[in-house]
Structures are given as structure tokens and as C-alpha cells.
């Protein structure tokens, strides 16, 4: 029995940026992928989603892997490298704090089976990685960190990997994909 209410506080904006961490984006998932595409996306976005996934799945230049015991260390370092390339210059001290805590926490979460880490590859390069907490009891997949190579435009790496992750979540019985904080 919990009471849920917003705690009054000053706006929580990331220093030097316009990211509002009091905004949470949660996508309700459907029981199957096609139903999700039909009910949660407009026709243009649905077309782009199918095109991006088809390119990743049929073009031999791209592939998606899921972190396993042998790859989790390298996958995590790739994620942090991509994430830091985008965010570290805005607040180096905070970025270092996030990276250190992630390196400390995630191996234990991986051993526990409570994370899902998909990796999008272009050739031999990791071009997008997302780190998601898997709350199986509540049926939620919660994105914690994401990194992508901004130099890759087609297919859009972040979009393609989020689509893959949402489809995986639906296929594995999750009912919500939580993008975490930030608008």
C-alpha cells in the first residue's frame, strides 16, 4: 500500500542543458509486435520503424547482439565510451560519477539477470548500446543508459536499437518500456 504524490522541489534541470529530469517517458507495450506498431505509432513512424529494423536484419553490414557473459565487459565499456562522447563535456564530474557507478553496479546486476543489454553493430564497431533494467515482477524494462554513434545516420542507431528492445520486451512478456528520466 503506497501513496504516490509529486514531491515539491525546485525544477531539476541538468546543468548547462535543457533536460528536465522530472519528465518520465513510459511506453505501454501490447501483447504482440504488430499490434504495438498499429496502436502506438502513426503510419509514417510505423513505416520508418519497419524500414530501420528491416535494414538491420537484412543488411550484412549490421547486426544486433545481446550482451552475454563473454561480452558484457566490452559491451559496457563501449556503452560508456559512446555515452561519455555525447555527455561528458557538459558536466565532466557528473559523467565520471555515472561511469564509475555503472562499472561498479552493472556486473552484479548482470550476474543477477536483472539487466538487458542489446548492442547494434556496424561491421566490427558497436554503434549503439542500451543498458536496461529488467523488472520482471512488474513487467517493466527500464532504460538506464544509452549511447550511440552520432555519425551513423541510416538506420538511425538509437531508434533501431530501441525498436529492437521494445520488440524483445513484448516477446518476453514485458508490459512497459520505461525510457527513464528526461524529456
Short mmCIF file of N, CA and C in Angstrom, two decimals:
data_model
loop_
_atom_site.label_atom_id
_atom_site.label_comp_id
_atom_site.label_asym_id
_atom_site.label_seq_id
_atom_site.Cartn_x
_atom_site.Cartn_y
_atom_site.Cartn_z
N UNK A 1 0.85 -1.18 0.00
CA UNK A 1 0.00 0.00 0.00
C UNK A 1 0.89 1.24 0.00
N UNK A 2 0.89 1.93 -1.11
CA UNK A 2 1.70 3.12 -1.24
C UNK A 2 0.83 4.28 -1.70
N UNK A 3 1.20 5.44 -1.26
CA UNK A 3 0.58 6.66 -1.76
C UNK A 3 1.58 7.32 -2.68
N UNK A 4 1.15 7.64 -3.87
CA UNK A 4 2.05 8.25 -4.84
C UNK A 4 1.67 9.70 -5.00
N UNK A 5 2.65 10.58 -4.82
CA UNK A 5 2.42 12.01 -4.97
C UNK A 5 3.71 12.67 -5.43
N UNK A 6 3.59 13.79 -6.10
CA UNK A 6 4.77 14.54 -6.53
C UNK A 6 5.31 15.32 -5.36
N UNK A 7 6.59 15.15 -5.12
CA UNK A 7 7.23 15.89 -4.04
C UNK A 7 7.62 17.27 -4.57
N UNK A 8 7.15 18.31 -3.92
CA UNK A 8 7.52 19.65 -4.38
C UNK A 8 9.03 19.86 -4.24
N UNK A 9 9.64 20.37 -5.29
CA UNK A 9 11.06 20.70 -5.25
C UNK A 9 11.34 21.65 -6.40
N UNK A 10 12.50 22.30 -6.37
CA UNK A 10 12.83 23.17 -7.49
C UNK A 10 12.99 22.33 -8.76
N UNK A 11 12.79 22.94 -9.92
CA UNK A 11 12.98 22.19 -11.17
C UNK A 11 14.36 21.54 -11.20
N UNK A 12 14.41 20.32 -11.67
CA UNK A 12 15.66 19.56 -11.73
C UNK A 12 16.12 19.53 -13.19
N UNK A 13 16.85 20.54 -13.58
CA UNK A 13 17.37 20.61 -14.93
C UNK A 13 18.86 20.31 -14.89
N UNK A 14 19.35 19.54 -15.85
CA UNK A 14 20.76 19.22 -15.93
C UNK A 14 21.53 20.49 -16.24
N UNK A 15 22.60 20.69 -15.50
CA UNK A 15 23.42 21.89 -15.64
C UNK A 15 23.87 22.09 -17.09
N UNK A 16 23.63 23.29 -17.61
CA UNK A 16 24.07 23.63 -18.96
C UNK A 16 23.22 23.02 -20.06
N UNK A 17 22.13 22.36 -19.71
CA UNK A 17 21.29 21.70 -20.70
C UNK A 17 19.83 22.02 -20.41
N UNK A 18 18.98 21.57 -21.26
CA UNK A 18 17.55 21.78 -21.06
C UNK A 18 16.84 20.45 -20.89
N UNK A 19 17.47 19.53 -20.19
CA UNK A 19 16.86 18.23 -19.92
C UNK A 19 16.14 18.31 -18.58
N UNK A 20 14.87 18.08 -18.61
CA UNK A 20 14.05 18.12 -17.40
C UNK A 20 13.91 16.70 -16.87
N UNK A 21 14.58 16.42 -15.75
CA UNK A 21 14.57 15.08 -15.19
C UNK A 21 13.32 14.77 -14.36
N UNK A 22 12.37 15.69 -14.37
CA UNK A 22 11.08 15.41 -13.74
C UNK A 22 10.09 14.88 -14.77
N UNK A 23 10.53 14.69 -16.00
CA UNK A 23 9.71 14.12 -17.05
C UNK A 23 10.12 12.66 -17.22
N UNK A 24 9.13 11.76 -17.24
CA UNK A 24 9.38 10.34 -17.44
C UNK A 24 8.56 9.87 -18.64
N UNK A 25 9.21 9.15 -19.52
CA UNK A 25 8.52 8.63 -20.70
C UNK A 25 8.40 7.12 -20.55
N UNK A 26 7.16 6.65 -20.45
CA UNK A 26 6.88 5.22 -20.33
C UNK A 26 5.97 4.82 -21.48
N UNK A 27 6.40 3.82 -22.24
CA UNK A 27 5.63 3.36 -23.39
C UNK A 27 4.91 2.07 -23.00
N UNK A 28 3.58 2.09 -22.96
CA UNK A 28 2.85 0.83 -22.72
C UNK A 28 3.06 -0.10 -23.91
N UNK A 29 3.33 -1.34 -23.63
CA UNK A 29 3.54 -2.33 -24.68
C UNK A 29 2.29 -3.17 -24.88
N UNK A 30 2.11 -3.66 -26.07
CA UNK A 30 0.96 -4.50 -26.40
C UNK A 30 1.36 -5.97 -26.25
N UNK A 31 0.44 -6.85 -26.55
CA UNK A 31 0.71 -8.28 -26.41
C UNK A 31 1.52 -8.85 -27.57
N UNK A 32 1.53 -8.16 -28.70
CA UNK A 32 2.39 -8.60 -29.80
C UNK A 32 2.91 -7.39 -30.58
N UNK A 33 3.97 -7.61 -31.33
CA UNK A 33 4.69 -6.54 -32.01
C UNK A 33 3.82 -5.83 -33.05
N UNK A 34 3.12 -6.56 -33.87
CA UNK A 34 2.29 -5.93 -34.90
C UNK A 34 1.19 -5.07 -34.28
N UNK A 35 0.58 -5.56 -33.22
CA UNK A 35 -0.44 -4.77 -32.54
C UNK A 35 0.18 -3.50 -31.97
N UNK A 36 1.39 -3.61 -31.42
CA UNK A 36 2.10 -2.45 -30.90
C UNK A 36 2.32 -1.42 -32.01
N UNK A 37 2.82 -1.87 -33.15
CA UNK A 37 3.06 -0.95 -34.26
C UNK A 37 1.77 -0.26 -34.70
N UNK A 38 0.68 -1.02 -34.77
CA UNK A 38 -0.59 -0.47 -35.23
C UNK A 38 -1.23 0.50 -34.24
N UNK A 39 -1.08 0.22 -32.94
CA UNK A 39 -1.78 1.04 -31.96
C UNK A 39 -0.93 2.16 -31.36
N UNK A 40 0.38 2.03 -31.40
CA UNK A 40 1.24 3.01 -30.72
C UNK A 40 2.01 3.93 -31.66
N UNK A 41 1.93 3.70 -32.96
CA UNK A 41 2.68 4.52 -33.91
C UNK A 41 1.78 4.99 -35.04
N UNK A 42 2.05 6.20 -35.49
CA UNK A 42 1.38 6.70 -36.68
C UNK A 42 1.94 6.01 -37.91
N UNK A 43 1.30 6.18 -39.04
CA UNK A 43 1.70 5.46 -40.25
C UNK A 43 3.12 5.80 -40.69
N UNK A 44 3.53 7.04 -40.59
CA UNK A 44 4.88 7.43 -41.01
C UNK A 44 5.94 6.82 -40.08
N UNK A 45 5.71 6.91 -38.79
CA UNK A 45 6.65 6.33 -37.82
C UNK A 45 6.69 4.82 -37.96
N UNK A 46 5.53 4.21 -38.18
CA UNK A 46 5.47 2.76 -38.37
C UNK A 46 6.28 2.35 -39.60
N UNK A 47 6.16 3.09 -40.69
CA UNK A 47 6.95 2.83 -41.90
C UNK A 47 8.45 2.94 -41.60
N UNK A 48 8.84 4.02 -40.90
CA UNK A 48 10.25 4.21 -40.55
C UNK A 48 10.75 3.10 -39.62
N UNK A 49 9.90 2.66 -38.71
CA UNK A 49 10.28 1.59 -37.79
C UNK A 49 10.53 0.29 -38.56
N UNK A 50 9.63 -0.05 -39.42
CA UNK A 50 9.80 -1.29 -40.20
C UNK A 50 11.03 -1.20 -41.09
N UNK A 51 11.24 -0.06 -41.70
CA UNK A 51 12.40 0.13 -42.58
C UNK A 51 13.70 0.01 -41.81
N UNK A 52 13.78 0.65 -40.64
CA UNK A 52 15.01 0.60 -39.83
C UNK A 52 15.31 -0.83 -39.38
N UNK A 53 14.31 -1.53 -38.87
CA UNK A 53 14.54 -2.90 -38.42
C UNK A 53 14.88 -3.83 -39.59
N UNK A 54 14.21 -3.64 -40.71
CA UNK A 54 14.50 -4.48 -41.88
C UNK A 54 15.94 -4.29 -42.33
N UNK A 55 16.40 -3.05 -42.32
CA UNK A 55 17.79 -2.79 -42.73
C UNK A 55 18.77 -3.49 -41.79
N UNK A 56 18.53 -3.38 -40.49
CA UNK A 56 19.41 -4.01 -39.51
C UNK A 56 19.40 -5.53 -39.67
N UNK A 57 18.24 -6.09 -39.98
CA UNK A 57 18.10 -7.54 -40.04
C UNK A 57 18.49 -8.15 -41.38
N UNK A 58 18.54 -7.36 -42.44
CA UNK A 58 18.84 -7.93 -43.75
C UNK A 58 20.17 -7.46 -44.35
N UNK A 59 20.67 -6.35 -43.91
CA UNK A 59 21.93 -5.82 -44.43
C UNK A 59 23.08 -6.46 -43.66
N UNK A 60 23.96 -7.15 -44.36
CA UNK A 60 25.05 -7.89 -43.69
C UNK A 60 26.02 -6.96 -42.97
N UNK A 61 25.93 -5.66 -43.22
CA UNK A 61 26.80 -4.70 -42.56
C UNK A 61 26.39 -4.50 -41.09
N UNK A 62 25.12 -4.77 -40.77
CA UNK A 62 24.59 -4.54 -39.43
C UNK A 62 24.20 -5.84 -38.76
N UNK A 63 24.23 -5.81 -37.44
CA UNK A 63 23.71 -6.92 -36.65
C UNK A 63 23.44 -6.43 -35.24
N UNK A 64 22.61 -7.16 -34.52
CA UNK A 64 22.35 -6.85 -33.12
C UNK A 64 22.71 -8.07 -32.30
N UNK A 65 23.46 -7.82 -31.24
CA UNK A 65 23.78 -8.89 -30.29
C UNK A 65 23.22 -8.50 -28.93
N UNK A 66 23.14 -9.48 -28.07
CA UNK A 66 22.71 -9.24 -26.69
C UNK A 66 23.89 -9.63 -25.80
N UNK A 67 24.25 -8.73 -24.90
CA UNK A 67 25.40 -8.97 -24.03
C UNK A 67 25.25 -10.31 -23.31
N UNK A 68 26.35 -11.04 -23.28
CA UNK A 68 26.39 -12.30 -22.54
C UNK A 68 27.62 -12.28 -21.64
N UNK A 69 27.87 -13.38 -20.97
CA UNK A 69 28.96 -13.45 -20.01
C UNK A 69 30.31 -13.10 -20.65
N UNK A 70 30.51 -13.54 -21.88
CA UNK A 70 31.78 -13.29 -22.56
C UNK A 70 31.93 -11.85 -23.03
N UNK A 71 30.80 -11.16 -23.32
CA UNK A 71 30.90 -9.83 -23.94
C UNK A 71 30.53 -8.67 -23.03
N UNK A 72 29.95 -8.93 -21.86
CA UNK A 72 29.40 -7.84 -21.05
C UNK A 72 30.43 -6.77 -20.72
N UNK A 73 31.65 -7.14 -20.43
CA UNK A 73 32.68 -6.15 -20.10
C UNK A 73 32.95 -5.21 -21.26
N UNK A 74 33.16 -5.75 -22.44
CA UNK A 74 33.42 -4.93 -23.62
C UNK A 74 32.18 -4.15 -24.04
N UNK A 75 31.01 -4.75 -23.91
CA UNK A 75 29.78 -4.06 -24.26
C UNK A 75 29.55 -2.87 -23.33
N UNK A 76 29.80 -3.06 -22.06
CA UNK A 76 29.64 -1.98 -21.09
C UNK A 76 30.61 -0.84 -21.37
N UNK A 77 31.86 -1.18 -21.67
CA UNK A 77 32.85 -0.14 -21.98
C UNK A 77 32.48 0.61 -23.25
N UNK A 78 31.95 -0.10 -24.24
CA UNK A 78 31.51 0.57 -25.48
C UNK A 78 30.36 1.52 -25.17
N UNK A 79 29.42 1.08 -24.36
CA UNK A 79 28.31 1.94 -23.97
C UNK A 79 28.82 3.21 -23.31
N UNK A 80 29.70 3.05 -22.34
CA UNK A 80 30.21 4.22 -21.62
C UNK A 80 31.01 5.14 -22.53
N UNK A 81 31.76 4.58 -23.44
CA UNK A 81 32.53 5.38 -24.40
C UNK A 81 31.57 6.22 -25.27
N UNK A 82 30.53 5.58 -25.79
CA UNK A 82 29.55 6.30 -26.61
C UNK A 82 28.79 7.34 -25.79
N UNK A 83 28.39 6.98 -24.58
CA UNK A 83 27.63 7.88 -23.72
C UNK A 83 28.49 9.09 -23.32
N UNK A 84 29.73 8.81 -22.90
CA UNK A 84 30.62 9.90 -22.48
C UNK A 84 30.95 10.83 -23.64
N UNK A 85 31.08 10.30 -24.85
CA UNK A 85 31.36 11.14 -26.01
C UNK A 85 30.27 12.19 -26.19
N UNK A 86 29.05 11.82 -25.86
CA UNK A 86 27.92 12.75 -26.00
C UNK A 86 27.75 13.68 -24.80
N UNK A 87 27.97 13.17 -23.59
CA UNK A 87 27.57 13.92 -22.40
C UNK A 87 28.71 14.42 -21.52
N UNK A 88 29.88 13.84 -21.56
CA UNK A 88 30.93 14.18 -20.59
C UNK A 88 31.36 15.64 -20.67
N UNK A 89 31.38 16.22 -21.84
CA UNK A 89 31.84 17.61 -21.96
C UNK A 89 30.88 18.59 -21.27
N UNK A 90 29.62 18.22 -21.09
CA UNK A 90 28.64 19.10 -20.46
C UNK A 90 28.87 19.21 -18.95
N UNK A 91 29.27 18.10 -18.35
CA UNK A 91 29.49 18.08 -16.91
C UNK A 91 30.44 16.91 -16.59
N UNK A 92 31.75 17.14 -16.77
CA UNK A 92 32.73 16.05 -16.64
C UNK A 92 32.68 15.33 -15.28
N UNK A 93 32.48 16.07 -14.21
CA UNK A 93 32.44 15.45 -12.88
C UNK A 93 31.27 14.49 -12.74
N UNK A 94 30.10 14.92 -13.22
CA UNK A 94 28.90 14.08 -13.16
C UNK A 94 29.05 12.86 -14.06
N UNK A 95 29.61 13.05 -15.26
CA UNK A 95 29.82 11.93 -16.19
C UNK A 95 30.76 10.90 -15.58
N UNK A 96 31.81 11.35 -14.92
CA UNK A 96 32.75 10.43 -14.27
C UNK A 96 32.04 9.65 -13.16
N UNK A 97 31.19 10.32 -12.41
CA UNK A 97 30.43 9.69 -11.33
C UNK A 97 29.51 8.61 -11.89
N UNK A 98 28.79 8.92 -12.96
CA UNK A 98 27.88 7.95 -13.58
C UNK A 98 28.67 6.75 -14.09
N UNK A 99 29.78 7.01 -14.78
CA UNK A 99 30.58 5.92 -15.35
C UNK A 99 31.15 5.02 -14.26
N UNK A 100 31.68 5.61 -13.19
CA UNK A 100 32.24 4.80 -12.10
C UNK A 100 31.17 3.95 -11.43
N UNK A 101 30.03 4.54 -11.16
CA UNK A 101 28.96 3.78 -10.51
C UNK A 101 28.42 2.68 -11.42
N UNK A 102 28.34 2.97 -12.70
CA UNK A 102 27.87 1.96 -13.65
C UNK A 102 28.84 0.78 -13.71
N UNK A 103 30.13 1.08 -13.78
CA UNK A 103 31.14 0.00 -13.80
C UNK A 103 31.08 -0.84 -12.53
N UNK A 104 30.74 -0.22 -11.43
CA UNK A 104 30.67 -0.93 -10.15
C UNK A 104 29.39 -1.76 -10.02
N UNK A 105 28.29 -1.22 -10.47
CA UNK A 105 26.98 -1.82 -10.22
C UNK A 105 26.58 -2.87 -11.26
N UNK A 106 26.85 -2.62 -12.52
CA UNK A 106 26.29 -3.43 -13.59
C UNK A 106 26.78 -4.87 -13.62
N UNK A 107 28.06 -5.16 -13.35
CA UNK A 107 28.44 -6.58 -13.34
C UNK A 107 27.61 -7.42 -12.37
N UNK A 108 27.29 -6.87 -11.21
CA UNK A 108 26.46 -7.61 -10.25
C UNK A 108 25.03 -7.76 -10.76
N UNK A 109 24.53 -6.72 -11.40
CA UNK A 109 23.17 -6.82 -11.98
C UNK A 109 23.14 -7.85 -13.10
N UNK A 110 24.22 -7.90 -13.88
CA UNK A 110 24.28 -8.88 -14.96
C UNK A 110 24.26 -10.29 -14.39
N UNK A 111 25.07 -10.53 -13.37
CA UNK A 111 25.10 -11.86 -12.73
C UNK A 111 23.73 -12.24 -12.18
N UNK A 112 22.99 -11.26 -11.72
CA UNK A 112 21.67 -11.48 -11.15
C UNK A 112 20.60 -11.67 -12.23
N UNK A 113 20.93 -11.37 -13.47
CA UNK A 113 19.95 -11.49 -14.55
C UNK A 113 18.95 -10.36 -14.61
N UNK A 114 19.29 -9.23 -14.01
CA UNK A 114 18.33 -8.13 -13.95
C UNK A 114 18.61 -7.00 -14.94
N UNK A 115 19.49 -7.26 -15.92
CA UNK A 115 19.69 -6.26 -16.96
C UNK A 115 19.60 -6.91 -18.34
N UNK A 116 19.29 -6.07 -19.31
CA UNK A 116 19.22 -6.47 -20.71
C UNK A 116 20.03 -5.44 -21.49
N UNK A 117 21.06 -5.91 -22.20
CA UNK A 117 21.97 -5.00 -22.90
C UNK A 117 22.08 -5.42 -24.37
N UNK A 118 21.27 -4.81 -25.24
CA UNK A 118 21.42 -5.07 -26.67
C UNK A 118 22.47 -4.13 -27.28
N UNK A 119 23.14 -4.63 -28.30
CA UNK A 119 24.23 -3.88 -28.95
C UNK A 119 23.99 -3.90 -30.46
N UNK A 120 24.00 -2.73 -31.08
CA UNK A 120 23.90 -2.62 -32.53
C UNK A 120 25.30 -2.43 -33.10
N UNK A 121 25.63 -3.28 -34.04
CA UNK A 121 26.95 -3.28 -34.67
C UNK A 121 26.85 -2.81 -36.11
N UNK A 122 27.87 -2.13 -36.57
CA UNK A 122 28.09 -1.85 -37.98
C UNK A 122 29.48 -2.39 -38.28
N UNK A 123 29.52 -3.50 -38.98
CA UNK A 123 30.80 -4.17 -39.18
C UNK A 123 31.33 -4.65 -37.84
N UNK A 124 32.54 -4.25 -37.51
CA UNK A 124 33.16 -4.63 -36.24
C UNK A 124 33.00 -3.58 -35.15
N UNK A 125 32.21 -2.56 -35.41
CA UNK A 125 32.06 -1.44 -34.46
C UNK A 125 30.70 -1.45 -33.79
N UNK A 126 30.71 -1.26 -32.49
CA UNK A 126 29.47 -1.07 -31.75
C UNK A 126 29.03 0.37 -31.98
N UNK A 127 27.85 0.55 -32.57
CA UNK A 127 27.39 1.91 -32.87
C UNK A 127 26.23 2.35 -31.98
N UNK A 128 25.67 1.45 -31.22
CA UNK A 128 24.64 1.81 -30.24
C UNK A 128 24.55 0.69 -29.21
N UNK A 129 24.38 1.11 -27.96
CA UNK A 129 24.24 0.16 -26.85
C UNK A 129 23.24 0.77 -25.88
N UNK A 130 22.32 -0.04 -25.39
CA UNK A 130 21.43 0.42 -24.31
C UNK A 130 21.55 -0.52 -23.12
N UNK A 131 21.48 0.06 -21.96
CA UNK A 131 21.53 -0.67 -20.70
C UNK A 131 20.17 -0.52 -20.05
N UNK A 132 19.48 -1.64 -19.91
CA UNK A 132 18.11 -1.64 -19.39
C UNK A 132 18.00 -2.53 -18.16
N UNK A 133 17.31 -2.04 -17.16
CA UNK A 133 16.99 -2.88 -16.01
C UNK A 133 15.72 -3.66 -16.33
N UNK A 134 15.73 -4.93 -16.04
CA UNK A 134 14.59 -5.80 -16.31
C UNK A 134 13.87 -6.09 -14.99
N UNK A 135 12.75 -5.42 -14.78
CA UNK A 135 11.93 -5.66 -13.60
C UNK A 135 10.84 -6.65 -14.02
N UNK A 136 11.17 -7.91 -13.94
CA UNK A 136 10.27 -8.95 -14.42
C UNK A 136 9.00 -9.04 -13.57
N UNK A 137 9.12 -8.77 -12.29
CA UNK A 137 7.96 -8.87 -11.42
C UNK A 137 6.89 -7.85 -11.80
N UNK A 138 7.32 -6.64 -12.14
CA UNK A 138 6.36 -5.61 -12.54
C UNK A 138 6.16 -5.54 -14.05
N UNK A 139 6.93 -6.33 -14.80
CA UNK A 139 6.78 -6.35 -16.25
C UNK A 139 7.30 -5.11 -16.94
N UNK A 140 8.32 -4.47 -16.38
CA UNK A 140 8.84 -3.23 -16.94
C UNK A 140 10.30 -3.41 -17.34
N UNK A 141 10.63 -2.87 -18.49
CA UNK A 141 12.01 -2.77 -18.93
C UNK A 141 12.36 -1.29 -18.84
N UNK A 142 13.39 -0.97 -18.05
CA UNK A 142 13.69 0.42 -17.72
C UNK A 142 15.07 0.79 -18.28
N UNK A 143 15.09 1.70 -19.23
CA UNK A 143 16.36 2.12 -19.81
C UNK A 143 17.11 2.96 -18.80
N UNK A 144 18.38 2.61 -18.59
CA UNK A 144 19.23 3.34 -17.65
C UNK A 144 20.20 4.25 -18.38
N UNK A 145 20.93 3.70 -19.31
CA UNK A 145 21.87 4.49 -20.12
C UNK A 145 21.79 4.03 -21.56
N UNK A 146 22.04 4.96 -22.46
CA UNK A 146 22.09 4.62 -23.88
C UNK A 146 23.20 5.44 -24.51
N UNK A 147 23.88 4.83 -25.45
CA UNK A 147 24.91 5.54 -26.19
C UNK A 147 24.83 5.14 -27.65
N UNK A 148 25.14 6.08 -28.52
CA UNK A 148 25.11 5.79 -29.95
C UNK A 148 26.15 6.64 -30.65
N UNK A 149 26.52 6.19 -31.84
CA UNK A 149 27.47 6.92 -32.67
C UNK A 149 26.67 7.92 -33.49
N UNK A 150 26.83 9.22 -33.24
CA UNK A 150 26.04 10.21 -33.97
C UNK A 150 26.43 10.33 -35.45
N UNK A 151 27.56 9.73 -35.82
CA UNK A 151 27.98 9.78 -37.21
C UNK A 151 27.23 8.82 -38.11
N UNK A 152 26.57 7.84 -37.52
CA UNK A 152 25.79 6.88 -38.31
C UNK A 152 24.36 7.41 -38.41
N UNK A 153 23.90 7.57 -39.64
CA UNK A 153 22.57 8.16 -39.85
C UNK A 153 21.51 7.15 -40.28
N UNK A 154 21.91 6.15 -41.07
CA UNK A 154 20.96 5.18 -41.61
C UNK A 154 21.44 3.77 -41.37
N UNK A 155 20.67 2.95 -40.72
CA UNK A 155 19.47 3.33 -40.00
C UNK A 155 19.85 4.13 -38.75
N UNK A 156 18.94 4.96 -38.24
CA UNK A 156 19.26 5.71 -37.02
C UNK A 156 19.53 4.73 -35.89
N UNK A 157 20.76 4.70 -35.35
CA UNK A 157 21.14 3.64 -34.40
C UNK A 157 20.29 3.60 -33.12
N UNK A 158 20.01 4.76 -32.53
CA UNK A 158 19.22 4.76 -31.31
C UNK A 158 17.80 4.29 -31.55
N UNK A 159 17.20 4.77 -32.62
CA UNK A 159 15.84 4.39 -32.99
C UNK A 159 15.76 2.89 -33.25
N UNK A 160 16.69 2.38 -34.06
CA UNK A 160 16.69 0.95 -34.41
C UNK A 160 16.86 0.09 -33.17
N UNK A 161 17.77 0.48 -32.28
CA UNK A 161 18.01 -0.35 -31.10
C UNK A 161 16.84 -0.27 -30.12
N UNK A 162 16.20 0.90 -30.00
CA UNK A 162 15.01 0.98 -29.15
C UNK A 162 13.88 0.13 -29.70
N UNK A 163 13.71 0.12 -31.01
CA UNK A 163 12.68 -0.74 -31.61
C UNK A 163 12.96 -2.21 -31.32
N UNK A 164 14.21 -2.62 -31.53
CA UNK A 164 14.60 -4.00 -31.24
C UNK A 164 14.28 -4.33 -29.79
N UNK A 165 14.61 -3.41 -28.89
CA UNK A 165 14.42 -3.64 -27.45
C UNK A 165 12.94 -3.73 -27.10
N UNK A 166 12.14 -2.86 -27.69
CA UNK A 166 10.70 -2.93 -27.42
C UNK A 166 10.10 -4.23 -27.95
N UNK A 167 10.53 -4.64 -29.13
CA UNK A 167 10.03 -5.91 -29.68
C UNK A 167 10.47 -7.07 -28.78
N UNK A 168 11.72 -7.07 -28.34
CA UNK A 168 12.21 -8.11 -27.43
C UNK A 168 11.38 -8.10 -26.14
N UNK A 169 11.10 -6.91 -25.61
CA UNK A 169 10.33 -6.80 -24.37
C UNK A 169 8.94 -7.40 -24.55
N UNK A 170 8.29 -7.10 -25.67
CA UNK A 170 6.97 -7.67 -25.94
C UNK A 170 7.06 -9.19 -26.02
N UNK A 171 8.04 -9.69 -26.77
CA UNK A 171 8.20 -11.14 -26.92
C UNK A 171 8.52 -11.84 -25.61
N UNK A 172 9.04 -11.10 -24.63
CA UNK A 172 9.41 -11.68 -23.35
C UNK A 172 8.46 -11.31 -22.22
N UNK A 173 7.26 -10.85 -22.58
CA UNK A 173 6.20 -10.66 -21.60
C UNK A 173 6.22 -9.37 -20.81
N UNK A 174 7.01 -8.39 -21.20
CA UNK A 174 7.01 -7.10 -20.50
C UNK A 174 5.82 -6.29 -20.98
N UNK A 175 5.29 -5.43 -20.09
CA UNK A 175 4.13 -4.63 -20.46
C UNK A 175 4.42 -3.14 -20.57
N UNK A 176 5.66 -2.73 -20.27
CA UNK A 176 6.01 -1.31 -20.38
C UNK A 176 7.50 -1.16 -20.65
N UNK A 177 7.82 -0.18 -21.47
CA UNK A 177 9.21 0.20 -21.74
C UNK A 177 9.39 1.61 -21.22
N UNK A 178 10.21 1.74 -20.19
CA UNK A 178 10.41 2.98 -19.48
C UNK A 178 11.72 3.61 -19.94
N UNK A 179 11.65 4.77 -20.56
CA UNK A 179 12.86 5.45 -21.03
C UNK A 179 13.60 6.16 -19.91
N UNK A 180 13.07 6.11 -18.70
CA UNK A 180 13.74 6.77 -17.59
C UNK A 180 13.44 8.27 -17.56
N UNK A 181 14.32 9.01 -16.94
CA UNK A 181 14.07 10.44 -16.76
C UNK A 181 14.60 11.25 -17.93
N UNK A 182 13.98 12.39 -18.12
CA UNK A 182 14.45 13.34 -19.11
C UNK A 182 13.55 13.46 -20.31
N UNK A 183 13.30 14.70 -20.67
CA UNK A 183 12.46 14.95 -21.84
C UNK A 183 13.30 14.90 -23.09
#
